[in-house]
């Protein structure tokens, strides 16, 4: 099913403004795709993934979207083409948004963090090996999720799915969900700001294609905005992966807790690598409010975090990741206790 492992020929378009990038995407009507760092796009093209391989590539790496600005009133603004490595090493992010700092530091390996970008980590395609090997799944022009039928240990949801069960692979998006980030999306009609949960709904049918993000073919992310951290809040991240050196999450947890003394007054708890989009663990969030962090409340929160889990029982099955998820939540909460 895979190609000869050569990147097919494509036309390279290099815009000098975001407006020009959007206008090129519009002009080529779905035959063009944005390339930022290229670590995901070129990989899918090399693998010959039919529905993900464009005829034209719009290279936005030269646009002035490589910046990180922090302001105590406005919060954090990260330009779309900012390398993940810059997010991982930014002192303000380390001080005010530890969950994002830690998540960025667990993305892939140093070379990929240098080349991969903020928006690329959010918009990257799933790494389900059926899609990556050009199987005709829902996301690749077909009408079946091979992951449900076959090997679903690593890349399929434990919280169910509808058409596609492939998990959202990004680490930083999980932190952005926990931090209630919003994104600026530029299209032909101008810029729209939307909560990141609207950009990553898990499953969307856009331009007649099944996708994990809601972007139309002629829209691009220009900026990620994170509100200032609430007063008296702390945050943490824990990721479970098969290879500790670099790997996608088998399960991860991003936590932001606000305290009144030792009592939790607000909780944001989001799971990664286990659902088609970052998964907000609402039952655990509600439980945590009014509690303080003790071994027993942490254990109870970890149980509640996987409420509603529906691991796959067809194919290989993936119920072991329910326990890994509980472990990730336990570790992330323990880091704050
Ligand atoms: C071996 C390996 C291990 C990895 N491990 C991890 C991991 O542990 N955790 C993790 O989070 N990720 C991991 N990744 C994924 C990696 O982080 C992504 O490939 C990278 O973040 C993508 O960024 P990029 O700038 O290279 O995106 P590109 O490859 O340029 O683009 C990726 C996709 O996003 C779209 N896109 C890019 N920028 C924009 C924009 N501004 N607006 C709209 N669409 C846009 C492109 O059209 C394309 O569809 C891994 C990748 C590899 C190859």
Coordinates of N, CA and C in Angstrom, one line a residue, residues 6-124:
X6 N 9.6 8.0 -2.2 CA 10.1 9.3 -2.7 C 9.1 10.3 -2.6
X7 N 9.5 11.5 -2.2 CA 8.5 12.6 -2.1 C 8.1 12.9 -3.6
X8 N 6.8 12.8 -3.9 CA 6.4 13.1 -5.3 C 6.7 14.6 -5.7
X9 N 6.8 14.8 -7.0 CA 7.0 16.2 -7.4 C 5.9 17.1 -7.0
X10 N 6.2 18.3 -6.6 CA 5.2 19.3 -6.2 C 5.6 20.7 -6.6
X11 N 4.7 21.6 -6.7 CA 5.0 23.0 -7.0 C 5.2 23.7 -5.7
X12 N 6.3 24.5 -5.6 CA 6.6 25.2 -4.3 C 6.2 26.6 -4.5
X13 N 5.3 27.1 -3.6 CA 4.8 28.5 -3.6 C 5.3 29.1 -2.3
X14 N 5.9 30.3 -2.5 CA 6.5 31.0 -1.3 C 5.9 32.4 -1.1
X15 N 4.9 32.5 -0.3 CA 4.2 33.8 -0.1 C 5.1 34.7 0.8
X16 N 4.8 36.0 0.6 CA 5.6 36.9 1.5 C 4.7 37.5 2.6
X17 N 3.4 37.3 2.5 CA 2.5 37.7 3.6 C 1.5 36.6 3.9
X18 N 0.8 36.7 5.0 CA -0.2 35.7 5.3 C -1.4 35.9 4.3
X19 N -1.7 37.1 4.0 CA -2.8 37.3 3.0 C -2.5 36.6 1.7
X20 N -1.2 36.7 1.3 CA -0.8 36.0 0.0 C -0.9 34.5 0.2
X21 N -0.5 34.0 1.4 CA -0.6 32.6 1.6 C -2.0 32.1 1.4
X22 N -2.9 32.8 2.1 CA -4.4 32.5 2.0 C -4.9 32.6 0.5
X23 N -4.4 33.6 -0.2 CA -4.9 33.8 -1.5 C -4.3 32.6 -2.4
X24 N -3.1 32.2 -2.2 CA -2.6 31.0 -2.9 C -3.4 29.7 -2.6
X25 N -3.7 29.5 -1.4 CA -4.5 28.4 -1.0 C -5.8 28.4 -1.7
X26 N -6.4 29.6 -1.8 CA -7.7 29.8 -2.4 C -7.6 29.5 -3.9
X27 N -6.5 30.1 -4.5 CA -6.3 29.9 -5.9 C -6.2 28.5 -6.4
X28 N -5.5 27.7 -5.5 CA -5.2 26.3 -5.9 C -6.3 25.3 -5.4
X29 N -7.3 25.9 -4.8 CA -8.6 25.2 -4.4 C -8.4 23.8 -3.9
X30 N -7.7 23.6 -2.8 CA -7.6 22.2 -2.2 C -6.5 21.4 -2.8
X31 N -5.8 21.9 -3.8 CA -4.6 21.1 -4.3 C -3.4 21.6 -3.7
X32 N -3.5 22.6 -2.8 CA -2.3 23.2 -2.1 C -2.5 23.0 -0.6
X33 N -1.3 22.8 0.0 CA -1.3 22.7 1.5 C -0.2 23.5 2.1
X34 N -0.4 24.0 3.3 CA 0.7 24.8 3.9 C 1.8 23.8 4.4
X35 N 3.0 24.3 4.3 CA 4.1 23.6 4.9 C 4.8 24.7 5.8
X36 N 5.0 24.2 7.1 CA 5.6 25.1 8.0 C 7.1 24.6 8.3
X37 N 7.2 23.6 9.2 CA 8.5 22.9 9.3 C 8.7 21.7 8.4
X38 N 7.5 21.2 7.9 CA 7.6 20.1 7.0 C 7.8 18.7 7.6
X39 N 7.9 18.6 8.9 CA 8.3 17.3 9.5 C 7.1 16.3 9.4
X40 N 5.9 16.8 9.3 CA 4.8 15.9 9.2 C 4.3 15.9 7.7
X41 N 4.2 17.0 7.1 CA 3.7 17.1 5.7 C 4.6 16.3 4.7
X42 N 5.9 16.5 4.8 CA 6.8 15.8 3.8 C 6.8 14.3 4.1
X43 N 6.6 13.9 5.4 CA 6.6 12.5 5.8 C 5.4 11.8 5.1
X44 N 4.2 12.5 5.2 CA 3.0 11.9 4.6 C 3.1 11.8 3.1
X45 N 3.7 12.9 2.5 CA 3.9 12.9 1.1 C 4.9 11.8 0.7
X46 N 5.9 11.6 1.5 CA 6.9 10.5 1.1 C 6.2 9.2 1.2
X47 N 5.3 9.0 2.2 CA 4.6 7.7 2.3 C 3.5 7.6 1.3
X48 N 3.3 8.6 0.5 CA 2.3 8.5 -0.6 C 0.9 8.5 -0.1
X49 N 0.6 9.1 1.1 CA -0.8 9.1 1.6 C -1.7 10.0 0.7
X50 N -2.6 9.3 0.0 CA -3.3 9.9 -1.1 C -4.0 11.2 -0.8
X51 N -4.8 11.2 0.2 CA -5.7 12.3 0.6 C -4.9 13.4 1.3
X52 N -3.6 13.2 1.6 CA -2.8 14.2 2.4 C -1.7 14.7 1.5
X53 N -1.6 14.3 0.3 CA -0.5 14.7 -0.6 C -1.0 15.8 -1.6
X54 N -0.5 17.0 -1.4 CA -1.0 18.1 -2.3 C -0.1 18.2 -3.6
X55 N -0.6 18.9 -4.5 CA 0.2 19.1 -5.8 C 1.1 20.4 -5.6
X56 N 0.6 21.3 -4.7 CA 1.4 22.5 -4.4 C 1.6 22.6 -2.9
X57 N 2.8 23.1 -2.6 CA 3.1 23.3 -1.2 C 3.3 24.8 -1.0
X58 N 2.6 25.4 0.0 CA 2.7 26.8 0.3 C 3.6 26.9 1.6
X59 N 4.9 27.3 1.3 CA 5.9 27.3 2.4 C 5.8 28.6 3.2
X60 N 5.3 28.5 4.4 CA 5.1 29.7 5.2 C 6.2 30.0 6.2
X61 N 7.3 29.2 6.1 CA 8.4 29.3 7.1 C 9.1 30.7 7.1
X62 N 9.0 31.4 6.0 CA 9.6 32.8 6.0 C 8.7 33.9 6.4
X63 N 7.5 33.6 6.8 CA 6.6 34.7 7.2 C 6.9 35.1 8.6
X64 N 6.6 36.4 8.9 CA 7.1 36.9 10.3 C 6.1 36.4 11.4
X65 N 6.1 35.1 11.5 CA 5.2 34.5 12.5 C 6.0 33.7 13.5
X66 N 7.3 34.0 13.7 CA 8.1 33.3 14.6 C 8.4 34.2 15.8
X67 N 7.5 34.1 16.8 CA 7.6 35.0 18.0 C 6.9 34.4 19.2
X68 N 7.4 34.8 20.4 CA 6.7 34.5 21.6 C 6.6 35.8 22.4
X69 N 5.4 36.3 22.7 CA 5.3 37.5 23.5 C 4.5 37.2 24.7
X70 N 5.0 37.6 25.9 CA 4.3 37.4 27.1 C 4.0 38.7 27.8
X71 N 2.8 38.9 28.3 CA 2.4 40.1 29.0 C 1.5 39.7 30.1
X72 N 1.7 40.2 31.3 CA 0.9 39.8 32.5 C -0.6 40.0 32.3
X73 N -1.0 41.0 31.5 CA -2.4 41.3 31.3 C -3.0 40.5 30.2
X74 N -2.2 40.5 29.1 CA -2.8 39.8 27.9 C -2.5 38.3 27.8
X75 N -1.5 37.9 28.5 CA -1.1 36.5 28.5 C 0.0 36.2 27.4
X76 N -0.1 35.1 26.8 CA 1.0 34.6 25.9 C 0.5 34.5 24.5
X77 N 1.4 35.0 23.6 CA 1.0 34.9 22.2 C 2.2 34.2 21.5
X78 N 1.9 33.2 20.8 CA 2.9 32.4 20.1 C 2.6 32.4 18.6
X79 N 3.5 32.9 17.8 CA 3.3 32.9 16.3 C 3.3 31.5 15.8
X80 N 2.6 31.3 14.7 CA 2.4 29.9 14.1 C 3.7 29.2 13.7
X81 N 4.7 29.9 13.3 CA 5.9 29.3 12.8 C 7.0 29.2 13.8
X82 N 6.7 29.6 15.1 CA 7.7 29.5 16.2 C 8.1 28.0 16.4
X83 N 9.4 27.7 16.4 CA 9.8 26.4 16.6 C 9.4 25.9 18.0
X84 N 9.0 24.6 18.1 CA 8.6 24.0 19.3 C 9.8 24.1 20.3
X85 N 11.0 24.1 19.8 CA 12.2 24.2 20.7 C 12.2 25.6 21.4
X86 N 11.7 26.6 20.8 CA 11.6 28.0 21.4 C 10.6 28.0 22.5
X87 N 9.4 27.2 22.3 CA 8.4 27.1 23.3 C 9.0 26.4 24.5
X88 N 9.8 25.4 24.2 CA 10.3 24.5 25.3 C 11.4 25.2 26.1
X89 N 12.0 26.3 25.5 CA 13.1 27.0 26.3 C 12.7 28.4 26.7
X90 N 11.5 28.8 26.4 CA 11.2 30.2 26.7 C 11.1 30.4 28.3
X91 N 11.8 31.4 28.8 CA 11.7 31.5 30.3 C 10.3 31.9 30.9
X92 N 9.6 32.8 30.1 CA 8.3 33.1 30.6 C 7.3 31.9 30.6
X93 N 7.4 31.1 29.6 CA 6.6 29.9 29.5 C 6.9 29.0 30.7
X94 N 8.2 28.8 30.9 CA 8.7 28.0 32.0 C 8.1 28.5 33.4
X95 N 8.1 29.8 33.5 CA 7.7 30.4 34.8 C 6.2 30.4 35.0
X96 N 5.5 30.8 33.9 CA 4.0 31.1 34.1 C 3.2 29.9 33.5
X97 N 3.7 29.1 32.7 CA 2.9 28.0 32.1 C 3.7 26.7 32.1
X98 N 4.1 26.2 33.3 CA 4.9 25.0 33.4 C 4.3 23.8 32.6
X99 N 3.0 23.7 32.5 CA 2.4 22.6 31.8 C 2.8 22.7 30.3
X100 N 2.8 23.9 29.7 CA 3.2 24.0 28.3 C 4.7 23.8 28.1
X101 N 5.5 24.3 29.0 CA 6.9 24.1 29.0 C 7.2 22.6 29.0
X102 N 6.6 21.9 29.9 CA 6.9 20.5 30.1 C 6.4 19.7 28.9
X103 N 5.2 20.0 28.4 CA 4.6 19.3 27.2 C 5.5 19.5 26.0
X104 N 6.0 20.8 25.8 CA 6.8 21.1 24.6 C 8.1 20.3 24.7
X105 N 8.6 20.1 25.9 CA 9.9 19.4 26.1 C 9.8 17.9 25.9
X106 N 8.6 17.4 25.8 CA 8.4 16.0 25.6 C 8.0 15.7 24.1
X107 N 7.9 16.7 23.3 CA 7.5 16.5 21.9 C 8.7 15.9 21.2
X108 N 8.5 14.7 20.6 CA 9.5 14.1 19.8 C 11.0 14.2 20.3
X109 N 11.9 14.5 19.4 CA 13.3 14.6 19.8 C 13.8 16.0 19.5
X110 N 15.0 16.4 19.9 CA 15.5 17.7 19.7 C 15.5 18.2 18.3
X111 N 15.9 17.4 17.3 CA 15.9 17.8 15.9 C 14.5 18.2 15.5
X112 N 13.5 17.3 15.9 CA 12.1 17.6 15.5 C 11.6 18.8 16.2
X113 N 12.0 19.1 17.4 CA 11.5 20.3 18.1 C 12.2 21.5 17.5
X114 N 13.4 21.4 16.9 CA 14.0 22.5 16.2 C 13.3 22.9 14.9
X115 N 12.8 21.8 14.2 CA 12.2 22.0 12.9 C 10.7 22.2 12.9
X116 N 10.1 21.4 13.8 CA 8.6 21.5 14.0 C 8.1 22.7 14.6
X117 N 7.0 23.2 14.3 CA 6.5 24.5 14.7 C 5.2 24.4 15.6
X118 N 4.9 25.6 16.2 CA 3.8 25.7 17.1 C 2.5 25.2 16.4
X119 N 2.2 25.8 15.3 CA 0.9 25.5 14.6 C 1.0 24.1 14.0
X120 N 2.2 23.7 13.5 CA 2.3 22.3 13.0 C 2.0 21.2 14.0
X121 N 2.4 21.5 15.3 CA 2.2 20.4 16.3 C 0.7 20.3 16.6
X122 N 0.0 21.4 16.3 CA -1.5 21.4 16.6 C -2.2 20.8 15.4
X123 N -1.8 21.1 14.2 CA -2.6 20.7 13.0 C -2.0 19.4 12.4
X124 N -0.9 18.9 12.9 CA -0.4 17.6 12.3 C -1.5 16.5 12.2

